Amino acid sequence: MNEHIVFFREFLTEFKSTGSAIPSSPWAAKAMTNSLRRTTRPQNILEVGPGTGPVTVKILEDMIDGDKLTICELNPSFMQALQKKLSKDENFNRHKENITFFQGPVQELPTEEIFDVIICAIPFTNLPVSAVEDIFKKLELCSHRNTHITFFEYIGLRQIGRIASIKERRERLDRVSQFFETLEAKYKKETKRVWLNFTPINVHTLVPSEEAA
Ligand SMILES: C[S@@+](CC[C@H](N)C(=O)[O-])C[C@H]1O[C@@H](n2cnc3c(N)ncnc32)[C@H](O)[C@@H]1O
């Protein structure tokens, strides 16, 4: 089945965890993978929430010998569609010995691996703040002090949501915003705007303070 159809179907049935009706654009995928290209040394990479794989394909393009990749996806339909698509991808087949899949919530990913780069596409603004906190707790558990953690948010969504939503949703969005502020106190945050995406996004990367200085 065409990946746009798979994505739209999951958007309708699993709206909260899918977050968007259309997969990310190539420009968004490039911005989400910027951290991979900051070194020529092999890296251990975690991708969370690949969906139908637009970011995965870009990661695979950039993978070098010695890199390792773990792909974690909550939704079994996405995981199935992704594995089917990747089986025909030349870059996947070149690196497949170093790629593992985990189907389930990232909160349940086994923690024996520590990653250099984490690329997370979970739609945080759809989630209760307790879930956002649990997910970041997990990402921090899988990190070392130089790990780059990249995630995104739809531009203006929290602000529009605050104005246009019912009280409950407004309060939830406020708590998510407060949580993001606590991250900014701990990390330096680099942000890249991507306008060529449905809908435009801010791609945030939490970087170790000394590197961002
Ligand atoms: C906005 S879509 C992004 C899909 C794809 N990366 C893209 O850019 O088009 C969010 C993805 O995160 C997955 N997801 C949501 N919550 C998750 C969780 N707790 N653990 C792992 N994956 C999750 C969804 O199933 C979906 O594939």
PDB file of C-alpha atoms and ligand atoms in Angstrom:
ATOM      1  CA  MET A   1       0.000   0.000   0.000  1.00  0.00           C
ATOM      2  CA  ASN A   2       1.225   3.527  -0.800  1.00  0.00           C
ATOM      3  CA  GLU A   3       2.946   5.010   2.257  1.00  0.00           C
ATOM      4  CA  HIS A   4       0.811   8.164   2.166  1.00  0.00           C
ATOM      5  CA  ILE A   5      -2.330   6.020   2.397  1.00  0.00           C
ATOM      6  CA  VAL A   6      -0.859   4.034   5.323  1.00  0.00           C
ATOM      7  CA  PHE A   7       0.070   7.288   7.056  1.00  0.00           C
ATOM      8  CA  PHE A   8      -3.327   8.905   6.544  1.00  0.00           C
ATOM      9  CA  ARG A   9      -5.133   5.758   7.738  1.00  0.00           C
ATOM     10  CA  GLU A  10      -3.052   5.704  10.940  1.00  0.00           C
ATOM     11  CA  PHE A  11      -3.623   9.454  11.385  1.00  0.00           C
ATOM     12  CA  LEU A  12      -7.371   8.780  11.397  1.00  0.00           C
ATOM     13  CA  THR A  13      -7.254   5.779  13.737  1.00  0.00           C
ATOM     14  CA  GLU A  14      -4.249   6.677  15.945  1.00  0.00           C
ATOM     15  CA  PHE A  15      -4.446  10.466  15.842  1.00  0.00           C
ATOM     16  CA  LYS A  16      -2.680  11.219  19.143  1.00  0.00           C
ATOM     17  CA  SER A  17       0.449   9.161  18.528  1.00  0.00           C
ATOM     18  CA  THR A  18       0.643   9.866  14.771  1.00  0.00           C
ATOM     19  CA  GLY A  19       0.187  13.639  15.042  1.00  0.00           C
ATOM     20  CA  SER A  20       0.212  14.484  11.331  1.00  0.00           C
ATOM     21  CA  ALA A  21      -1.778  13.460   8.260  1.00  0.00           C
ATOM     22  CA  ILE A  22       1.261  13.380   5.963  1.00  0.00           C
ATOM     23  CA  PRO A  23       4.797  12.022   6.429  1.00  0.00           C
ATOM     24  CA  SER A  24       7.682  14.508   6.853  1.00  0.00           C
ATOM     25  CA  SER A  25       9.132  16.226   3.783  1.00  0.00           C
ATOM     26  CA  PRO A  26      12.728  15.655   2.578  1.00  0.00           C
ATOM     27  CA  TRP A  27      13.637  19.106   4.030  1.00  0.00           C
ATOM     28  CA  ALA A  28      12.278  18.106   7.426  1.00  0.00           C
ATOM     29  CA  ALA A  29      14.107  14.760   7.235  1.00  0.00           C
ATOM     30  CA  LYS A  30      17.374  16.580   6.446  1.00  0.00           C
ATOM     31  CA  ALA A  31      16.963  18.940   9.410  1.00  0.00           C
ATOM     32  CA  MET A  32      16.045  16.057  11.743  1.00  0.00           C
ATOM     33  CA  THR A  33      19.287  14.260  10.815  1.00  0.00           C
ATOM     34  CA  ASN A  34      21.731  17.219  11.047  1.00  0.00           C
ATOM     35  CA  SER A  35      23.407  15.839  14.178  1.00  0.00           C
ATOM     36  CA  LEU A  36      24.518  12.732  12.306  1.00  0.00           C
ATOM     37  CA  ARG A  37      26.723  14.789  10.021  1.00  0.00           C
ATOM     38  CA  ARG A  38      28.681  16.620  12.735  1.00  0.00           C
ATOM     39  CA  THR A  39      31.348  13.893  12.985  1.00  0.00           C
ATOM     40  CA  THR A  40      32.992  11.321  10.736  1.00  0.00           C
ATOM     41  CA  ARG A  41      33.381   8.856  13.625  1.00  0.00           C
ATOM     42  CA  PRO A  42      30.996   5.857  13.829  1.00  0.00           C
ATOM     43  CA  GLN A  43      27.963   6.570  15.993  1.00  0.00           C
ATOM     44  CA  ASN A  44      25.240   4.683  17.794  1.00  0.00           C
ATOM     45  CA  ILE A  45      21.926   6.125  16.589  1.00  0.00           C
ATOM     46  CA  LEU A  46      18.380   5.783  17.928  1.00  0.00           C
ATOM     47  CA  GLU A  47      15.389   6.739  15.797  1.00  0.00           C
ATOM     48  CA  VAL A  48      12.071   6.965  17.649  1.00  0.00           C
ATOM     49  CA  GLY A  49       8.792   7.179  15.725  1.00  0.00           C
ATOM     50  CA  PRO A  50       9.883   6.464  12.144  1.00  0.00           C
ATOM     51  CA  GLY A  51       6.307   6.103  10.853  1.00  0.00           C
ATOM     52  CA  THR A  52       6.607   5.153   7.189  1.00  0.00           C
ATOM     53  CA  GLY A  53      10.296   6.096   7.195  1.00  0.00           C
ATOM     54  CA  PRO A  54      11.064   9.465   5.521  1.00  0.00           C
ATOM     55  CA  VAL A  55      13.641  10.255   8.228  1.00  0.00           C
ATOM     56  CA  THR A  56      14.878   6.653   8.364  1.00  0.00           C
ATOM     57  CA  VAL A  57      15.752   6.761   4.658  1.00  0.00           C
ATOM     58  CA  LYS A  58      17.806   9.927   5.242  1.00  0.00           C
ATOM     59  CA  ILE A  59      19.570   8.356   8.255  1.00  0.00           C
ATOM     60  CA  LEU A  60      20.412   5.332   6.104  1.00  0.00           C
ATOM     61  CA  GLU A  61      21.820   7.574   3.356  1.00  0.00           C
ATOM     62  CA  ASP A  62      24.162   9.176   5.898  1.00  0.00           C
ATOM     63  CA  MET A  63      25.192   5.998   7.733  1.00  0.00           C
ATOM     64  CA  ILE A  64      28.874   5.120   7.537  1.00  0.00           C
ATOM     65  CA  ASP A  65      30.611   1.810   8.219  1.00  0.00           C
ATOM     66  CA  GLY A  66      30.620   1.169  11.963  1.00  0.00           C
ATOM     67  CA  ASP A  67      27.435   3.144  12.668  1.00  0.00           C
ATOM     68  CA  LYS A  68      24.687   1.292  14.524  1.00  0.00           C
ATOM     69  CA  LEU A  69      20.986   2.125  14.286  1.00  0.00           C
ATOM     70  CA  THR A  70      18.053   1.158  16.514  1.00  0.00           C
ATOM     71  CA  ILE A  71      14.586   1.912  15.155  1.00  0.00           C
ATOM     72  CA  CYS A  72      11.778   2.133  17.716  1.00  0.00           C
ATOM     73  CA  GLU A  73       8.147   2.406  16.566  1.00  0.00           C
ATOM     74  CA  LEU A  74       5.006   2.167  18.692  1.00  0.00           C
ATOM     75  CA  ASN A  75       2.525   1.375  15.942  1.00  0.00           C
ATOM     76  CA  PRO A  76       2.685  -2.186  14.483  1.00  0.00           C
ATOM     77  CA  SER A  77       1.136  -1.078  11.158  1.00  0.00           C
ATOM     78  CA  PHE A  78       3.867   1.516  10.674  1.00  0.00           C
ATOM     79  CA  MET A  79       6.538  -0.990  11.680  1.00  0.00           C
ATOM     80  CA  GLN A  80       5.257  -3.506   9.131  1.00  0.00           C
ATOM     81  CA  ALA A  81       5.065  -0.902   6.320  1.00  0.00           C
ATOM     82  CA  LEU A  82       8.524   0.404   7.221  1.00  0.00           C
ATOM     83  CA  GLN A  83      10.208  -2.995   7.220  1.00  0.00           C
ATOM     84  CA  LYS A  84       8.632  -3.789   3.850  1.00  0.00           C
ATOM     85  CA  LYS A  85       9.860  -0.499   2.391  1.00  0.00           C
ATOM     86  CA  LEU A  86      13.376  -0.845   3.853  1.00  0.00           C
ATOM     87  CA  SER A  87      13.831  -4.375   2.538  1.00  0.00           C
ATOM     88  CA  LYS A  88      14.134  -2.775  -0.928  1.00  0.00           C
ATOM     89  CA  ASP A  89      16.424   0.069   0.194  1.00  0.00           C
ATOM     90  CA  GLU A  90      20.014  -0.283  -0.969  1.00  0.00           C
ATOM     91  CA  ASN A  91      21.425   1.619   2.033  1.00  0.00           C
ATOM     92  CA  PHE A  92      19.394  -0.489   4.452  1.00  0.00           C
ATOM     93  CA  ASN A  93      20.678  -3.682   2.872  1.00  0.00           C
ATOM     94  CA  ARG A  94      24.258  -2.386   3.083  1.00  0.00           C
ATOM     95  CA  HIS A  95      24.003  -1.729   6.845  1.00  0.00           C
ATOM     96  CA  LYS A  96      21.354  -4.234   7.939  1.00  0.00           C
ATOM     97  CA  GLU A  97      23.729  -6.224  10.190  1.00  0.00           C
ATOM     98  CA  ASN A  98      24.010  -3.068  12.327  1.00  0.00           C
ATOM     99  CA  ILE A  99      20.296  -2.215  12.423  1.00  0.00           C
ATOM    100  CA  THR A 100      17.786  -3.435  15.000  1.00  0.00           C
ATOM    101  CA  PHE A 101      14.056  -2.837  15.368  1.00  0.00           C
ATOM    102  CA  PHE A 102      12.007  -2.425  18.522  1.00  0.00           C
ATOM    103  CA  GLN A 103       8.240  -2.403  18.148  1.00  0.00           C
ATOM    104  CA  GLY A 104       6.659  -0.779  21.196  1.00  0.00           C
ATOM    105  CA  PRO A 105       6.710   2.497  23.111  1.00  0.00           C
ATOM    106  CA  VAL A 106      10.163   4.004  23.565  1.00  0.00           C
ATOM    107  CA  GLN A 107       9.396   4.095  27.291  1.00  0.00           C
ATOM    108  CA  GLU A 108       9.815   0.276  27.152  1.00  0.00           C
ATOM    109  CA  LEU A 109      12.974   0.159  25.030  1.00  0.00           C
ATOM    110  CA  PRO A 110      15.570  -1.997  26.842  1.00  0.00           C
ATOM    111  CA  THR A 111      18.216   0.318  28.307  1.00  0.00           C
ATOM    112  CA  GLU A 112      21.441  -1.566  27.764  1.00  0.00           C
ATOM    113  CA  GLU A 113      22.346   0.654  24.757  1.00  0.00           C
ATOM    114  CA  ILE A 114      23.669   4.197  25.093  1.00  0.00           C
ATOM    115  CA  PHE A 115      23.253   6.372  21.996  1.00  0.00           C
ATOM    116  CA  ASP A 116      25.320   9.222  20.523  1.00  0.00           C
ATOM    117  CA  VAL A 117      22.419  10.629  18.504  1.00  0.00           C
ATOM    118  CA  ILE A 118      18.688  10.332  19.233  1.00  0.00           C
ATOM    119  CA  ILE A 119      16.178  11.430  16.592  1.00  0.00           C
ATOM    120  CA  CYS A 120      12.688  11.459  18.023  1.00  0.00           C
ATOM    121  CA  ALA A 121       9.569  12.299  15.974  1.00  0.00           C
ATOM    122  CA  ILE A 122       6.935  11.775  18.682  1.00  0.00           C
ATOM    123  CA  PRO A 123       4.200  14.474  18.505  1.00  0.00           C
ATOM    124  CA  PHE A 124       4.737  15.701  22.071  1.00  0.00           C
ATOM    125  CA  THR A 125       2.078  18.406  21.948  1.00  0.00           C
ATOM    126  CA  ASN A 126      -0.596  15.685  21.614  1.00  0.00           C
ATOM    127  CA  LEU A 127       0.462  13.931  24.809  1.00  0.00           C
ATOM    128  CA  PRO A 128      -0.178  14.432  28.520  1.00  0.00           C
ATOM    129  CA  VAL A 129       2.787  16.021  30.257  1.00  0.00           C
ATOM    130  CA  SER A 130       3.394  12.837  32.297  1.00  0.00           C
ATOM    131  CA  ALA A 131       3.993  10.910  29.031  1.00  0.00           C
ATOM    132  CA  VAL A 132       6.312  13.655  27.713  1.00  0.00           C
ATOM    133  CA  GLU A 133       8.276  13.525  30.979  1.00  0.00           C
ATOM    134  CA  ASP A 134       8.513   9.725  30.897  1.00  0.00           C
ATOM    135  CA  ILE A 135       9.737   9.757  27.300  1.00  0.00           C
ATOM    136  CA  PHE A 136      12.458  12.348  27.994  1.00  0.00           C
ATOM    137  CA  LYS A 137      13.456  10.480  31.161  1.00  0.00           C
ATOM    138  CA  LYS A 138      13.952   7.421  28.972  1.00  0.00           C
ATOM    139  CA  LEU A 139      15.881   9.347  26.301  1.00  0.00           C
ATOM    140  CA  GLU A 140      18.174  10.739  29.001  1.00  0.00           C
ATOM    141  CA  LEU A 141      18.695   7.220  30.407  1.00  0.00           C
ATOM    142  CA  CYS A 142      19.874   6.103  26.951  1.00  0.00           C
ATOM    143  CA  SER A 143      22.225   9.101  26.596  1.00  0.00           C
ATOM    144  CA  HIS A 144      25.742  10.072  27.613  1.00  0.00           C
ATOM    145  CA  ARG A 145      26.857  13.629  28.318  1.00  0.00           C
ATOM    146  CA  ASN A 146      27.558  14.388  24.639  1.00  0.00           C
ATOM    147  CA  THR A 147      24.451  12.836  23.127  1.00  0.00           C
ATOM    148  CA  HIS A 148      22.493  15.032  20.731  1.00  0.00           C
ATOM    149  CA  ILE A 149      18.715  14.668  21.113  1.00  0.00           C
ATOM    150  CA  THR A 150      16.647  15.974  18.188  1.00  0.00           C
ATOM    151  CA  PHE A 151      12.861  16.360  18.207  1.00  0.00           C
ATOM    152  CA  PHE A 152      10.349  18.604  16.485  1.00  0.00           C
ATOM    153  CA  GLU A 153       7.187  20.561  17.047  1.00  0.00           C
ATOM    154  CA  TYR A 154       4.697  22.106  14.662  1.00  0.00           C
ATOM    155  CA  ILE A 155       5.301  25.866  14.492  1.00  0.00           C
ATOM    156  CA  GLY A 156       2.725  27.829  16.484  1.00  0.00           C
ATOM    157  CA  LEU A 157       0.724  24.771  17.531  1.00  0.00           C
ATOM    158  CA  ARG A 158       1.182  25.321  21.261  1.00  0.00           C
ATOM    159  CA  GLN A 159       0.376  29.038  20.885  1.00  0.00           C
ATOM    160  CA  ILE A 160      -2.700  28.487  18.666  1.00  0.00           C
ATOM    161  CA  GLY A 161      -3.816  25.629  20.919  1.00  0.00           C
ATOM    162  CA  ARG A 162      -3.674  27.941  23.952  1.00  0.00           C
ATOM    163  CA  ILE A 163      -6.015  30.434  22.276  1.00  0.00           C
ATOM    164  CA  ALA A 164      -8.394  28.097  20.474  1.00  0.00           C
ATOM    165  CA  SER A 165      -8.736  25.151  22.847  1.00  0.00           C
ATOM    166  CA  ILE A 166     -10.875  24.143  25.754  1.00  0.00           C
ATOM    167  CA  LYS A 167      -9.506  24.803  29.240  1.00  0.00           C
ATOM    168  CA  GLU A 168      -8.269  21.238  29.771  1.00  0.00           C
ATOM    169  CA  ARG A 169      -6.190  21.243  26.579  1.00  0.00           C
ATOM    170  CA  ARG A 170      -4.879  24.745  27.317  1.00  0.00           C
ATOM    171  CA  GLU A 171      -3.688  23.616  30.735  1.00  0.00           C
ATOM    172  CA  ARG A 172      -2.061  20.517  29.268  1.00  0.00           C
ATOM    173  CA  LEU A 173      -0.247  22.608  26.631  1.00  0.00           C
ATOM    174  CA  ASP A 174       0.930  25.008  29.358  1.00  0.00           C
ATOM    175  CA  ARG A 175       2.352  22.117  31.337  1.00  0.00           C
ATOM    176  CA  VAL A 176       4.110  20.760  28.226  1.00  0.00           C
ATOM    177  CA  SER A 177       5.576  24.262  27.615  1.00  0.00           C
ATOM    178  CA  GLN A 178       6.774  24.434  31.228  1.00  0.00           C
ATOM    179  CA  PHE A 179       8.416  21.037  30.823  1.00  0.00           C
ATOM    180  CA  PHE A 180      10.226  22.209  27.655  1.00  0.00           C
ATOM    181  CA  GLU A 181      11.485  25.220  29.648  1.00  0.00           C
ATOM    182  CA  THR A 182      13.033  22.864  32.210  1.00  0.00           C
ATOM    183  CA  LEU A 183      14.904  21.157  29.349  1.00  0.00           C
ATOM    184  CA  GLU A 184      16.270  24.516  28.226  1.00  0.00           C
ATOM    185  CA  ALA A 185      17.675  25.062  31.705  1.00  0.00           C
ATOM    186  CA  LYS A 186      19.583  21.764  31.427  1.00  0.00           C
ATOM    187  CA  TYR A 187      20.715  21.868  27.791  1.00  0.00           C
ATOM    188  CA  LYS A 188      21.524  24.327  25.061  1.00  0.00           C
ATOM    189  CA  LYS A 189      18.782  24.109  22.470  1.00  0.00           C
ATOM    190  CA  GLU A 190      19.504  24.690  18.780  1.00  0.00           C
ATOM    191  CA  THR A 191      16.446  25.239  16.584  1.00  0.00           C
ATOM    192  CA  LYS A 192      16.063  25.016  12.837  1.00  0.00           C
ATOM    193  CA  ARG A 193      12.834  26.161  11.173  1.00  0.00           C
ATOM    194  CA  VAL A 194      11.550  24.057   8.295  1.00  0.00           C
ATOM    195  CA  TRP A 195       8.845  25.825   6.302  1.00  0.00           C
ATOM    196  CA  LEU A 196       8.695  23.245   3.504  1.00  0.00           C
ATOM    197  CA  ASN A 197       6.731  20.666   5.411  1.00  0.00           C
ATOM    198  CA  PHE A 198       3.069  19.921   6.033  1.00  0.00           C
ATOM    199  CA  THR A 199       2.840  21.681   8.452  1.00  0.00           C
ATOM    200  CA  PRO A 200       5.992  23.806   9.083  1.00  0.00           C
ATOM    201  CA  ILE A 201       8.084  22.620  12.030  1.00  0.00           C
ATOM    202  CA  ASN A 202      10.762  23.724  14.439  1.00  0.00           C
ATOM    203  CA  VAL A 203      13.444  21.068  14.704  1.00  0.00           C
ATOM    204  CA  HIS A 204      15.057  21.312  18.136  1.00  0.00           C
ATOM    205  CA  THR A 205      18.339  19.694  19.105  1.00  0.00           C
ATOM    206  CA  LEU A 206      19.394  19.504  22.724  1.00  0.00           C
ATOM    207  CA  VAL A 207      23.164  19.729  22.728  1.00  0.00           C
ATOM    208  CA  PRO A 208      25.704  19.537  25.514  1.00  0.00           C
ATOM    209  CA  SER A 209      26.283  23.100  26.822  1.00  0.00           C
ATOM    210  CA  GLU A 210      30.034  23.278  26.196  1.00  0.00           C
ATOM    211  CA  GLU A 211      29.603  22.293  22.512  1.00  0.00           C
ATOM    212  CA  ALA A 212      26.889  24.883  21.901  1.00  0.00           C
ATOM    213  CA  ALA A 213      28.894  27.673  23.570  1.00  0.00           C
TER     214      ALA A 213
HETATM  215  C1  LIG B   1       4.546  12.606  13.606  1.00  0.00           C
HETATM  216  S1  LIG B   1       4.724  10.870  13.273  1.00  0.00           S
HETATM  217  C2  LIG B   1       6.338  10.969  12.526  1.00  0.00           C
HETATM  218  C3  LIG B   1       6.570   9.880  11.521  1.00  0.00           C
HETATM  219  C4  LIG B   1       7.824  10.047  10.661  1.00  0.00           C
HETATM  220  N1  LIG B   1       9.039  10.113  11.462  1.00  0.00           N
HETATM  221  C5  LIG B   1       7.745  11.284   9.808  1.00  0.00           C
HETATM  222  O1  LIG B   1       8.520  12.207  10.090  1.00  0.00           O
HETATM  223  O2  LIG B   1       6.935  11.309   8.883  1.00  0.00           O
HETATM  224  C6  LIG B   1       5.032  10.244  14.904  1.00  0.00           C
HETATM  225  C7  LIG B   1       5.500   8.801  14.985  1.00  0.00           C
HETATM  226  O3  LIG B   1       5.859   8.507  16.351  1.00  0.00           O
HETATM  227  C8  LIG B   1       5.340   7.213  16.698  1.00  0.00           C
HETATM  228  N2  LIG B   1       5.211   7.196  18.165  1.00  0.00           N
HETATM  229  C9  LIG B   1       4.333   7.929  18.908  1.00  0.00           C
HETATM  230  N3  LIG B   1       4.526   7.676  20.210  1.00  0.00           N
HETATM  231  C10 LIG B   1       5.559   6.780  20.300  1.00  0.00           C
HETATM  232  C11 LIG B   1       6.223   6.132  21.394  1.00  0.00           C
HETATM  233  N4  LIG B   1       5.860   6.362  22.649  1.00  0.00           N
HETATM  234  N5  LIG B   1       7.253   5.293  21.118  1.00  0.00           N
HETATM  235  C12 LIG B   1       7.628   5.053  19.829  1.00  0.00           C
HETATM  236  N6  LIG B   1       7.026   5.625  18.765  1.00  0.00           N
HETATM  237  C13 LIG B   1       6.007   6.473  18.993  1.00  0.00           C
HETATM  238  C14 LIG B   1       4.032   7.160  15.916  1.00  0.00           C
HETATM  239  O4  LIG B   1       3.509   5.867  15.810  1.00  0.00           O
HETATM  240  C15 LIG B   1       4.467   7.770  14.586  1.00  0.00           C
HETATM  241  O5  LIG B   1       5.089   6.813  13.780  1.00  0.00           O
END
